[in-house]
Amino acid sequence: MGNKLDTYATNTWCPGCGNFAILAAIKSVFLSLAQEGLPLENVVLVSGIGCHGKIADYINVNSFYSLHGRVVPAASAIKISRPGLKVIGFAGDGDCYGEGLEHLIFAAKRNIDITMIVHNNRVYGLTTGQYTPTSPLNFKGRSTPGGTKELPLNPLELMLASGAGFISRGTSHGIELLKRLFKEAILHKGFSLVDVLQVCVTYYNMYEYYDKRVYELTDHNPEDYQQAVAKIREWDYNQDARIALGLLYKKQAPTFEDNFLYPPADPAVRNDLVKRILEKTV
Ligand code: SF4
Ligand code: MG
């Protein structure tokens, strides 16, 4: 055991999988937040179905394995019932841009204060290599040996259109940037999304492709919507282009909890209120 966040679970990810970078980065961020005063017992991790889902086994914080496509509603429910917690959802691209896409759109629209970290390897790794909503046109996988006939989604453009207030992108070859983005996303008040181009070395090894095209945003104002649109559209997850990494868009807005939760975080007050409502209506 290296530190208090390590667990005894045997890691079964393939050697070289981009998930290791995400795991190392988020552990480092949790430790840093703990040093700055965030009690780790106030952190909840939610994962879905896919290779990424095992991250819940590999970090010693409160966690919840949800169903396929249901990371966002599980994370949202935890946040609404206990607004004082920091809730971080981990999902795959199939799990979140496919099966659970409507939940993601509505979480962004409502601006619920959760963080979503998407292990976007652009393939279904756990089920051995089928295409997902972010696989490029003509992707050849187990379910599409002749190549897909669909164009991919640009999930960041979709998030922007859905009202997300924090949209960012990193890669599994850039752990320092991942640490910065994860921390900023967790501290952002409102819905935040980090799309991680997480390479699946076994079914879609894109390390070389990404390494040649990615660059970190420098002269970019994430609060400028038009600049964000331009950078988000620069690469459409399909055609060759430069791939911008970093914080692409940020805005502050009232959260879902700010608008609707009453009473706020005090469990005793809340329990009393629930009791009174039940007595009146049941
Ligand atoms: Fe990682 Fe791909 Fe192996 Fe899954 S199949 S553990 S995503 S390399
Ligand atoms: Mg995937």
PDB file of C-alpha atoms and ligand atoms in Angstrom:
ATOM      1  CA  MET A   1       0.000   0.000   0.000  1.00  0.00           C
ATOM      2  CA  GLY A   2       1.559   3.299  -1.150  1.00  0.00           C
ATOM      3  CA  ASN A   3      -0.855   5.790   0.352  1.00  0.00           C
ATOM      4  CA  LYS A   4      -4.248   5.945   2.014  1.00  0.00           C
ATOM      5  CA  LEU A   5      -6.039   5.998  -1.345  1.00  0.00           C
ATOM      6  CA  ASP A   6      -4.584   2.668  -2.494  1.00  0.00           C
ATOM      7  CA  THR A   7      -6.645  -0.500  -2.192  1.00  0.00           C
ATOM      8  CA  TYR A   8      -5.800  -4.189  -2.118  1.00  0.00           C
ATOM      9  CA  ALA A   9      -7.675  -4.903  -5.364  1.00  0.00           C
ATOM     10  CA  THR A  10      -5.574  -6.402  -8.155  1.00  0.00           C
ATOM     11  CA  ASN A  11      -5.535  -4.114 -11.153  1.00  0.00           C
ATOM     12  CA  THR A  12      -6.668  -5.984 -14.269  1.00  0.00           C
ATOM     13  CA  TRP A  13      -6.377  -3.214 -16.868  1.00  0.00           C
ATOM     14  CA  CYS A  14      -4.113  -4.106 -19.814  1.00  0.00           C
ATOM     15  CA  PRO A  15      -0.509  -2.922 -19.428  1.00  0.00           C
ATOM     16  CA  GLY A  16      -0.226   0.480 -21.096  1.00  0.00           C
ATOM     17  CA  CYS A  17      -3.946   1.291 -20.836  1.00  0.00           C
ATOM     18  CA  GLY A  18      -4.707   5.007 -20.605  1.00  0.00           C
ATOM     19  CA  ASN A  19      -6.866   4.336 -17.558  1.00  0.00           C
ATOM     20  CA  PHE A  20      -3.695   4.198 -15.441  1.00  0.00           C
ATOM     21  CA  ALA A  21      -3.015   7.878 -16.124  1.00  0.00           C
ATOM     22  CA  ILE A  22      -6.554   8.827 -15.090  1.00  0.00           C
ATOM     23  CA  LEU A  23      -6.233   6.759 -11.915  1.00  0.00           C
ATOM     24  CA  ALA A  24      -2.886   8.294 -10.972  1.00  0.00           C
ATOM     25  CA  ALA A  25      -4.085  11.818 -11.735  1.00  0.00           C
ATOM     26  CA  ILE A  26      -7.297  11.610  -9.731  1.00  0.00           C
ATOM     27  CA  LYS A  27      -5.536  10.061  -6.746  1.00  0.00           C
ATOM     28  CA  SER A  28      -3.042  12.880  -6.784  1.00  0.00           C
ATOM     29  CA  VAL A  29      -5.874  15.423  -6.950  1.00  0.00           C
ATOM     30  CA  PHE A  30      -7.752  13.797  -4.057  1.00  0.00           C
ATOM     31  CA  LEU A  31      -4.604  13.912  -1.920  1.00  0.00           C
ATOM     32  CA  SER A  32      -4.010  17.527  -2.843  1.00  0.00           C
ATOM     33  CA  LEU A  33      -7.620  18.479  -2.023  1.00  0.00           C
ATOM     34  CA  ALA A  34      -7.337  16.614   1.280  1.00  0.00           C
ATOM     35  CA  GLN A  35      -4.217  18.589   2.156  1.00  0.00           C
ATOM     36  CA  GLU A  36      -6.143  21.762   1.406  1.00  0.00           C
ATOM     37  CA  GLY A  37      -8.872  20.779   3.873  1.00  0.00           C
ATOM     38  CA  LEU A  38     -11.414  18.686   1.959  1.00  0.00           C
ATOM     39  CA  PRO A  39     -12.239  15.648   4.119  1.00  0.00           C
ATOM     40  CA  LEU A  40     -11.901  12.587   1.877  1.00  0.00           C
ATOM     41  CA  GLU A  41     -15.006  11.104   3.459  1.00  0.00           C
ATOM     42  CA  ASN A  42     -16.908  13.885   1.681  1.00  0.00           C
ATOM     43  CA  VAL A  43     -15.814  12.571  -1.719  1.00  0.00           C
ATOM     44  CA  VAL A  44     -18.012  10.098  -3.612  1.00  0.00           C
ATOM     45  CA  LEU A  45     -16.925   8.363  -6.777  1.00  0.00           C
ATOM     46  CA  VAL A  46     -19.507   6.868  -9.128  1.00  0.00           C
ATOM     47  CA  SER A  47     -18.542   4.574 -11.987  1.00  0.00           C
ATOM     48  CA  GLY A  48     -20.456   2.810 -14.735  1.00  0.00           C
ATOM     49  CA  ILE A  49     -19.975  -0.247 -16.898  1.00  0.00           C
ATOM     50  CA  GLY A  50     -16.844  -0.709 -18.974  1.00  0.00           C
ATOM     51  CA  CYS A  51     -13.132  -1.052 -18.314  1.00  0.00           C
ATOM     52  CA  HIS A  52     -13.169   2.355 -16.608  1.00  0.00           C
ATOM     53  CA  GLY A  53     -15.716   1.105 -14.051  1.00  0.00           C
ATOM     54  CA  LYS A  54     -13.050  -0.765 -12.113  1.00  0.00           C
ATOM     55  CA  ILE A  55     -11.631   2.574 -10.987  1.00  0.00           C
ATOM     56  CA  ALA A  56     -14.086   2.295  -8.097  1.00  0.00           C
ATOM     57  CA  ASP A  57     -12.110  -0.732  -6.872  1.00  0.00           C
ATOM     58  CA  TYR A  58      -8.778   1.019  -7.112  1.00  0.00           C
ATOM     59  CA  ILE A  59      -9.353   4.127  -5.003  1.00  0.00           C
ATOM     60  CA  ASN A  60     -10.118   4.040  -1.325  1.00  0.00           C
ATOM     61  CA  VAL A  61     -12.945   6.583  -1.185  1.00  0.00           C
ATOM     62  CA  ASN A  62     -16.719   6.166  -0.961  1.00  0.00           C
ATOM     63  CA  SER A  63     -17.870   4.779  -4.266  1.00  0.00           C
ATOM     64  CA  PHE A  64     -20.890   3.438  -6.095  1.00  0.00           C
ATOM     65  CA  TYR A  65     -20.910   1.135  -9.104  1.00  0.00           C
ATOM     66  CA  SER A  66     -23.903   2.109 -11.205  1.00  0.00           C
ATOM     67  CA  LEU A  67     -25.593   0.492 -14.195  1.00  0.00           C
ATOM     68  CA  HIS A  68     -24.619   0.954 -17.815  1.00  0.00           C
ATOM     69  CA  GLY A  69     -25.310   4.517 -18.843  1.00  0.00           C
ATOM     70  CA  ARG A  70     -26.476   5.505 -15.384  1.00  0.00           C
ATOM     71  CA  VAL A  71     -23.466   7.224 -13.843  1.00  0.00           C
ATOM     72  CA  VAL A  72     -25.035  10.672 -14.203  1.00  0.00           C
ATOM     73  CA  PRO A  73     -28.395   9.900 -12.535  1.00  0.00           C
ATOM     74  CA  ALA A  74     -26.664   8.040  -9.698  1.00  0.00           C
ATOM     75  CA  ALA A  75     -24.221  10.912  -9.174  1.00  0.00           C
ATOM     76  CA  SER A  76     -27.045  13.453  -9.436  1.00  0.00           C
ATOM     77  CA  ALA A  77     -29.139  11.627  -6.837  1.00  0.00           C
ATOM     78  CA  ILE A  78     -26.222  11.528  -4.396  1.00  0.00           C
ATOM     79  CA  LYS A  79     -25.573  15.235  -4.914  1.00  0.00           C
ATOM     80  CA  ILE A  80     -29.209  16.233  -4.499  1.00  0.00           C
ATOM     81  CA  SER A  81     -29.653  14.199  -1.333  1.00  0.00           C
ATOM     82  CA  ARG A  82     -26.316  15.262   0.187  1.00  0.00           C
ATOM     83  CA  PRO A  83     -25.327  18.587  -1.375  1.00  0.00           C
ATOM     84  CA  GLY A  84     -22.289  18.898   0.861  1.00  0.00           C
ATOM     85  CA  LEU A  85     -20.528  16.005  -0.898  1.00  0.00           C
ATOM     86  CA  LYS A  86     -18.132  16.260  -3.834  1.00  0.00           C
ATOM     87  CA  VAL A  87     -19.503  13.807  -6.388  1.00  0.00           C
ATOM     88  CA  ILE A  88     -17.321  12.685  -9.275  1.00  0.00           C
ATOM     89  CA  GLY A  89     -18.639  10.416 -12.006  1.00  0.00           C
ATOM     90  CA  PHE A  90     -16.365   8.268 -14.156  1.00  0.00           C
ATOM     91  CA  ALA A  91     -17.834   6.912 -17.362  1.00  0.00           C
ATOM     92  CA  GLY A  92     -16.723   5.506 -20.685  1.00  0.00           C
ATOM     93  CA  ASP A  93     -17.661   6.982 -24.039  1.00  0.00           C
ATOM     94  CA  GLY A  94     -20.090   4.143 -24.737  1.00  0.00           C
ATOM     95  CA  ASP A  95     -21.412   4.477 -21.200  1.00  0.00           C
ATOM     96  CA  CYS A  96     -21.999   8.194 -21.288  1.00  0.00           C
ATOM     97  CA  TYR A  97     -22.056   9.485 -24.882  1.00  0.00           C
ATOM     98  CA  GLY A  98     -24.122   6.465 -25.977  1.00  0.00           C
ATOM     99  CA  GLU A  99     -26.296   4.620 -23.492  1.00  0.00           C
ATOM    100  CA  GLY A 100     -26.594   7.465 -20.961  1.00  0.00           C
ATOM    101  CA  LEU A 101     -26.438  10.442 -23.270  1.00  0.00           C
ATOM    102  CA  GLU A 102     -29.779  11.945 -22.327  1.00  0.00           C
ATOM    103  CA  HIS A 103     -28.752  12.001 -18.660  1.00  0.00           C
ATOM    104  CA  LEU A 104     -25.574  13.847 -19.530  1.00  0.00           C
ATOM    105  CA  ILE A 105     -27.448  16.454 -21.566  1.00  0.00           C
ATOM    106  CA  PHE A 106     -29.914  17.102 -18.753  1.00  0.00           C
ATOM    107  CA  ALA A 107     -27.209  17.294 -16.088  1.00  0.00           C
ATOM    108  CA  ALA A 108     -25.483  19.954 -18.188  1.00  0.00           C
ATOM    109  CA  LYS A 109     -28.787  21.731 -18.838  1.00  0.00           C
ATOM    110  CA  ARG A 110     -29.669  21.766 -15.133  1.00  0.00           C
ATOM    111  CA  ASN A 111     -26.133  22.697 -14.109  1.00  0.00           C
ATOM    112  CA  ILE A 112     -26.071  20.182 -11.317  1.00  0.00           C
ATOM    113  CA  ASP A 113     -22.832  20.435  -9.358  1.00  0.00           C
ATOM    114  CA  ILE A 114     -21.186  17.141 -10.283  1.00  0.00           C
ATOM    115  CA  THR A 115     -17.998  16.401 -12.213  1.00  0.00           C
ATOM    116  CA  MET A 116     -17.983  13.923 -15.079  1.00  0.00           C
ATOM    117  CA  ILE A 117     -14.684  12.406 -16.187  1.00  0.00           C
ATOM    118  CA  VAL A 118     -15.134  10.542 -19.459  1.00  0.00           C
ATOM    119  CA  HIS A 119     -12.658   7.795 -20.372  1.00  0.00           C
ATOM    120  CA  ASN A 120     -13.133   8.436 -24.066  1.00  0.00           C
ATOM    121  CA  ASN A 121     -11.147   5.690 -25.782  1.00  0.00           C
ATOM    122  CA  ARG A 122     -13.597   5.765 -28.707  1.00  0.00           C
ATOM    123  CA  VAL A 123     -14.176   2.023 -28.527  1.00  0.00           C
ATOM    124  CA  TYR A 124     -15.963  -0.520 -26.324  1.00  0.00           C
ATOM    125  CA  GLY A 125     -12.891  -2.053 -24.677  1.00  0.00           C
ATOM    126  CA  LEU A 126     -14.542  -4.368 -22.150  1.00  0.00           C
ATOM    127  CA  THR A 127     -16.585  -6.098 -24.850  1.00  0.00           C
ATOM    128  CA  THR A 128     -13.537  -6.412 -27.155  1.00  0.00           C
ATOM    129  CA  GLY A 129     -13.608  -3.585 -29.609  1.00  0.00           C
ATOM    130  CA  GLN A 130     -16.964  -2.467 -31.012  1.00  0.00           C
ATOM    131  CA  TYR A 131     -17.511   1.095 -32.318  1.00  0.00           C
ATOM    132  CA  THR A 132     -18.921   3.797 -30.055  1.00  0.00           C
ATOM    133  CA  PRO A 133     -20.489   7.224 -30.662  1.00  0.00           C
ATOM    134  CA  THR A 134     -17.021   8.807 -30.909  1.00  0.00           C
ATOM    135  CA  SER A 135     -15.355   6.241 -33.177  1.00  0.00           C
ATOM    136  CA  PRO A 136     -14.405   7.779 -36.525  1.00  0.00           C
ATOM    137  CA  LEU A 137     -16.055   6.995 -39.845  1.00  0.00           C
ATOM    138  CA  ASN A 138     -14.845   3.662 -41.252  1.00  0.00           C
ATOM    139  CA  PHE A 139     -13.650   2.437 -37.851  1.00  0.00           C
ATOM    140  CA  LYS A 140     -13.103  -1.302 -38.179  1.00  0.00           C
ATOM    141  CA  GLY A 141     -14.024  -3.203 -35.056  1.00  0.00           C
ATOM    142  CA  ARG A 142     -15.675  -6.429 -33.959  1.00  0.00           C
ATOM    143  CA  SER A 143     -19.161  -5.223 -34.882  1.00  0.00           C
ATOM    144  CA  THR A 144     -18.095  -3.312 -38.006  1.00  0.00           C
ATOM    145  CA  PRO A 145     -15.469  -5.365 -39.864  1.00  0.00           C
ATOM    146  CA  GLY A 146     -16.243  -3.411 -43.034  1.00  0.00           C
ATOM    147  CA  GLY A 147     -15.954  -0.065 -41.230  1.00  0.00           C
ATOM    148  CA  THR A 148     -18.642   2.086 -39.585  1.00  0.00           C
ATOM    149  CA  LYS A 149     -20.906   4.096 -41.811  1.00  0.00           C
ATOM    150  CA  GLU A 150     -21.594   6.743 -39.162  1.00  0.00           C
ATOM    151  CA  LEU A 151     -19.895  10.004 -38.398  1.00  0.00           C
ATOM    152  CA  PRO A 152     -18.907  10.427 -34.730  1.00  0.00           C
ATOM    153  CA  LEU A 153     -20.448  12.820 -32.258  1.00  0.00           C
ATOM    154  CA  ASN A 154     -18.431  15.799 -31.132  1.00  0.00           C
ATOM    155  CA  PRO A 155     -19.345  15.436 -27.445  1.00  0.00           C
ATOM    156  CA  LEU A 156     -17.884  18.791 -26.489  1.00  0.00           C
ATOM    157  CA  GLU A 157     -20.007  20.639 -29.018  1.00  0.00           C
ATOM    158  CA  LEU A 158     -23.027  18.790 -27.680  1.00  0.00           C
ATOM    159  CA  MET A 159     -22.111  19.784 -24.117  1.00  0.00           C
ATOM    160  CA  LEU A 160     -21.739  23.412 -25.142  1.00  0.00           C
ATOM    161  CA  ALA A 161     -25.171  23.357 -26.790  1.00  0.00           C
ATOM    162  CA  SER A 162     -26.628  21.698 -23.682  1.00  0.00           C
ATOM    163  CA  GLY A 163     -25.503  24.514 -21.401  1.00  0.00           C
ATOM    164  CA  ALA A 164     -22.498  22.943 -19.666  1.00  0.00           C
ATOM    165  CA  GLY A 165     -20.512  25.510 -17.693  1.00  0.00           C
ATOM    166  CA  PHE A 166     -17.161  23.715 -17.687  1.00  0.00           C
ATOM    167  CA  ILE A 167     -15.920  21.850 -20.753  1.00  0.00           C
ATOM    168  CA  SER A 168     -12.376  20.566 -20.997  1.00  0.00           C
ATOM    169  CA  ARG A 169     -10.241  17.923 -22.687  1.00  0.00           C
ATOM    170  CA  GLY A 170      -7.040  16.077 -21.824  1.00  0.00           C
ATOM    171  CA  THR A 171      -5.274  12.902 -22.928  1.00  0.00           C
ATOM    172  CA  SER A 172      -3.919   9.893 -21.121  1.00  0.00           C
ATOM    173  CA  HIS A 173      -0.439  10.907 -22.324  1.00  0.00           C
ATOM    174  CA  GLY A 174      -0.609  14.167 -20.387  1.00  0.00           C
ATOM    175  CA  ILE A 175      -0.952  13.430 -16.699  1.00  0.00           C
ATOM    176  CA  GLU A 176       0.053  16.886 -15.457  1.00  0.00           C
ATOM    177  CA  LEU A 177      -2.697  18.497 -17.524  1.00  0.00           C
ATOM    178  CA  LEU A 178      -5.169  15.862 -16.315  1.00  0.00           C
ATOM    179  CA  LYS A 179      -4.353  16.746 -12.711  1.00  0.00           C
ATOM    180  CA  ARG A 180      -4.971  20.440 -13.363  1.00  0.00           C
ATOM    181  CA  LEU A 181      -8.218  19.808 -15.228  1.00  0.00           C
ATOM    182  CA  PHE A 182      -9.572  17.307 -12.699  1.00  0.00           C
ATOM    183  CA  LYS A 183      -8.890  19.666  -9.822  1.00  0.00           C
ATOM    184  CA  GLU A 184     -10.381  22.686 -11.533  1.00  0.00           C
ATOM    185  CA  ALA A 185     -13.417  20.671 -12.630  1.00  0.00           C
ATOM    186  CA  ILE A 186     -14.042  19.390  -9.098  1.00  0.00           C
ATOM    187  CA  LEU A 187     -13.711  22.879  -7.629  1.00  0.00           C
ATOM    188  CA  HIS A 188     -15.973  24.431 -10.287  1.00  0.00           C
ATOM    189  CA  LYS A 189     -19.403  25.158  -8.837  1.00  0.00           C
ATOM    190  CA  GLY A 190     -21.764  23.593 -11.340  1.00  0.00           C
ATOM    191  CA  PHE A 191     -21.684  20.813 -13.896  1.00  0.00           C
ATOM    192  CA  SER A 192     -18.199  20.087 -15.225  1.00  0.00           C
ATOM    193  CA  LEU A 193     -16.933  17.673 -17.826  1.00  0.00           C
ATOM    194  CA  VAL A 194     -13.435  16.449 -18.607  1.00  0.00           C
ATOM    195  CA  ASP A 195     -13.260  14.484 -21.853  1.00  0.00           C
ATOM    196  CA  VAL A 196     -10.118  12.353 -21.627  1.00  0.00           C
ATOM    197  CA  LEU A 197      -8.749  10.898 -24.852  1.00  0.00           C
ATOM    198  CA  GLN A 198      -7.882   7.716 -22.977  1.00  0.00           C
ATOM    199  CA  VAL A 199      -6.045   5.330 -25.233  1.00  0.00           C
ATOM    200  CA  CYS A 200      -7.150   1.704 -25.345  1.00  0.00           C
ATOM    201  CA  VAL A 201      -3.884   0.017 -26.303  1.00  0.00           C
ATOM    202  CA  THR A 202      -5.583  -3.289 -27.027  1.00  0.00           C
ATOM    203  CA  TYR A 203      -8.441  -2.293 -29.347  1.00  0.00           C
ATOM    204  CA  TYR A 204      -7.706   1.240 -30.524  1.00  0.00           C
ATOM    205  CA  ASN A 205      -4.170   2.377 -29.930  1.00  0.00           C
ATOM    206  CA  MET A 206      -4.139   6.078 -30.778  1.00  0.00           C
ATOM    207  CA  TYR A 207      -1.071   7.209 -28.828  1.00  0.00           C
ATOM    208  CA  GLU A 208       0.958   8.099 -31.911  1.00  0.00           C
ATOM    209  CA  TYR A 209      -2.000   9.728 -33.650  1.00  0.00           C
ATOM    210  CA  TYR A 210      -2.804  11.960 -30.677  1.00  0.00           C
ATOM    211  CA  ASP A 211       0.815  12.764 -29.864  1.00  0.00           C
ATOM    212  CA  LYS A 212       1.248  14.246 -33.344  1.00  0.00           C
ATOM    213  CA  ARG A 213      -1.858  16.416 -33.191  1.00  0.00           C
ATOM    214  CA  VAL A 214      -2.551  17.573 -29.636  1.00  0.00           C
ATOM    215  CA  TYR A 215      -1.553  20.964 -28.285  1.00  0.00           C
ATOM    216  CA  GLU A 216      -2.313  22.747 -25.058  1.00  0.00           C
ATOM    217  CA  LEU A 217      -4.397  25.916 -25.213  1.00  0.00           C
ATOM    218  CA  THR A 218      -2.468  29.014 -24.221  1.00  0.00           C
ATOM    219  CA  ASP A 219      -3.879  32.198 -25.734  1.00  0.00           C
ATOM    220  CA  HIS A 220      -7.499  31.215 -25.187  1.00  0.00           C
ATOM    221  CA  ASN A 221     -10.237  32.869 -23.146  1.00  0.00           C
ATOM    222  CA  PRO A 222     -12.542  30.050 -21.951  1.00  0.00           C
ATOM    223  CA  GLU A 223     -15.177  32.592 -20.959  1.00  0.00           C
ATOM    224  CA  ASP A 224     -15.528  33.722 -24.563  1.00  0.00           C
ATOM    225  CA  TYR A 225     -18.271  31.577 -26.086  1.00  0.00           C
ATOM    226  CA  GLN A 226     -17.226  32.205 -29.695  1.00  0.00           C
ATOM    227  CA  GLN A 227     -13.604  31.280 -28.966  1.00  0.00           C
ATOM    228  CA  ALA A 228     -14.834  28.119 -27.261  1.00  0.00           C
ATOM    229  CA  VAL A 229     -17.017  27.216 -30.257  1.00  0.00           C
ATOM    230  CA  ALA A 230     -14.074  27.694 -32.621  1.00  0.00           C
ATOM    231  CA  LYS A 231     -11.706  25.545 -30.559  1.00  0.00           C
ATOM    232  CA  ILE A 232     -14.308  22.843 -29.930  1.00  0.00           C
ATOM    233  CA  ARG A 233     -15.058  22.646 -33.668  1.00  0.00           C
ATOM    234  CA  GLU A 234     -11.395  22.617 -34.688  1.00  0.00           C
ATOM    235  CA  TRP A 235     -11.380  18.821 -34.420  1.00  0.00           C
ATOM    236  CA  ASP A 236     -14.619  16.920 -35.029  1.00  0.00           C
ATOM    237  CA  TYR A 237     -13.402  13.566 -33.648  1.00  0.00           C
ATOM    238  CA  ASN A 238     -13.206  12.356 -37.230  1.00  0.00           C
ATOM    239  CA  GLN A 239     -11.039  14.234 -39.687  1.00  0.00           C
ATOM    240  CA  ASP A 240      -7.368  14.984 -39.154  1.00  0.00           C
ATOM    241  CA  ALA A 241      -6.864  18.312 -37.393  1.00  0.00           C
ATOM    242  CA  ARG A 242      -5.055  19.866 -34.484  1.00  0.00           C
ATOM    243  CA  ILE A 243      -6.600  18.774 -31.193  1.00  0.00           C
ATOM    244  CA  ALA A 244      -6.904  21.452 -28.510  1.00  0.00           C
ATOM    245  CA  LEU A 245      -6.389  20.373 -24.900  1.00  0.00           C
ATOM    246  CA  GLY A 246      -7.216  22.279 -21.735  1.00  0.00           C
ATOM    247  CA  LEU A 247     -10.165  24.287 -20.480  1.00  0.00           C
ATOM    248  CA  LEU A 248     -12.221  25.119 -23.552  1.00  0.00           C
ATOM    249  CA  TYR A 249     -15.249  26.788 -21.970  1.00  0.00           C
ATOM    250  CA  LYS A 250     -16.226  28.059 -18.570  1.00  0.00           C
ATOM    251  CA  LYS A 251     -19.153  30.056 -17.229  1.00  0.00           C
ATOM    252  CA  GLN A 252     -20.631  30.569 -13.798  1.00  0.00           C
ATOM    253  CA  ALA A 253     -24.367  30.111 -13.360  1.00  0.00           C
ATOM    254  CA  PRO A 254     -26.719  29.155 -10.500  1.00  0.00           C
ATOM    255  CA  THR A 255     -26.660  25.425  -9.894  1.00  0.00           C
ATOM    256  CA  PHE A 256     -29.643  23.122  -9.790  1.00  0.00           C
ATOM    257  CA  GLU A 257     -29.165  22.788  -6.048  1.00  0.00           C
ATOM    258  CA  ASP A 258     -29.050  26.578  -5.560  1.00  0.00           C
ATOM    259  CA  ASN A 259     -32.405  26.871  -7.260  1.00  0.00           C
ATOM    260  CA  PHE A 260     -34.306  24.000  -5.788  1.00  0.00           C
ATOM    261  CA  LEU A 261     -32.844  22.495  -2.670  1.00  0.00           C
ATOM    262  CA  TYR A 262     -34.497  23.324   0.595  1.00  0.00           C
ATOM    263  CA  PRO A 263     -33.384  23.050   3.284  1.00  0.00           C
ATOM    264  CA  PRO A 264     -29.690  23.026   2.343  1.00  0.00           C
ATOM    265  CA  ALA A 265     -27.220  20.600   3.843  1.00  0.00           C
ATOM    266  CA  ASP A 266     -28.213  20.082   7.480  1.00  0.00           C
ATOM    267  CA  PRO A 267     -29.458  16.475   7.738  1.00  0.00           C
ATOM    268  CA  ALA A 268     -31.321  17.095  11.038  1.00  0.00           C
ATOM    269  CA  VAL A 269     -33.326  19.978   9.565  1.00  0.00           C
ATOM    270  CA  ARG A 270     -33.998  17.991   6.402  1.00  0.00           C
ATOM    271  CA  ASN A 271     -35.117  14.894   8.286  1.00  0.00           C
ATOM    272  CA  ASP A 272     -37.511  16.963  10.374  1.00  0.00           C
ATOM    273  CA  LEU A 273     -38.968  18.561   7.253  1.00  0.00           C
ATOM    274  CA  VAL A 274     -39.419  15.167   5.541  1.00  0.00           C
ATOM    275  CA  LYS A 275     -41.127  13.854   8.683  1.00  0.00           C
ATOM    276  CA  ARG A 276     -43.546  16.776   8.758  1.00  0.00           C
ATOM    277  CA  ILE A 277     -44.342  16.395   5.041  1.00  0.00           C
ATOM    278  CA  LEU A 278     -44.996  12.688   5.514  1.00  0.00           C
ATOM    279  CA  GLU A 279     -47.217  13.283   8.532  1.00  0.00           C
ATOM    280  CA  LYS A 280     -49.251  15.774   6.530  1.00  0.00           C
ATOM    281  CA  THR A 281     -49.622  13.751   3.336  1.00  0.00           C
ATOM    282  CA  VAL A 282     -49.472  10.044   4.182  1.00  0.00           C
TER     283      VAL A 282
HETATM  284 FE1  SF4 B   1      -7.708  -0.467 -21.239  1.00  0.00          FE
HETATM  285 FE2  SF4 B   1      -8.560  -1.223 -23.638  1.00  0.00          FE
HETATM  286 FE3  SF4 B   1      -7.496  -3.017 -21.986  1.00  0.00          FE
HETATM  287 FE4  SF4 B   1      -9.871  -1.948 -21.471  1.00  0.00          FE
HETATM  288  S1  SF4 B   1      -9.359  -3.273 -23.209  1.00  0.00           S
HETATM  289  S2  SF4 B   1      -8.215  -2.247 -19.985  1.00  0.00           S
HETATM  290  S3  SF4 B   1      -9.624   0.150 -22.204  1.00  0.00           S
HETATM  291  S4  SF4 B   1      -6.442  -1.263 -22.922  1.00  0.00           S
HETATM  292 MG    MG B   2     -14.960   3.214 -24.455  1.00  0.00          MG
END
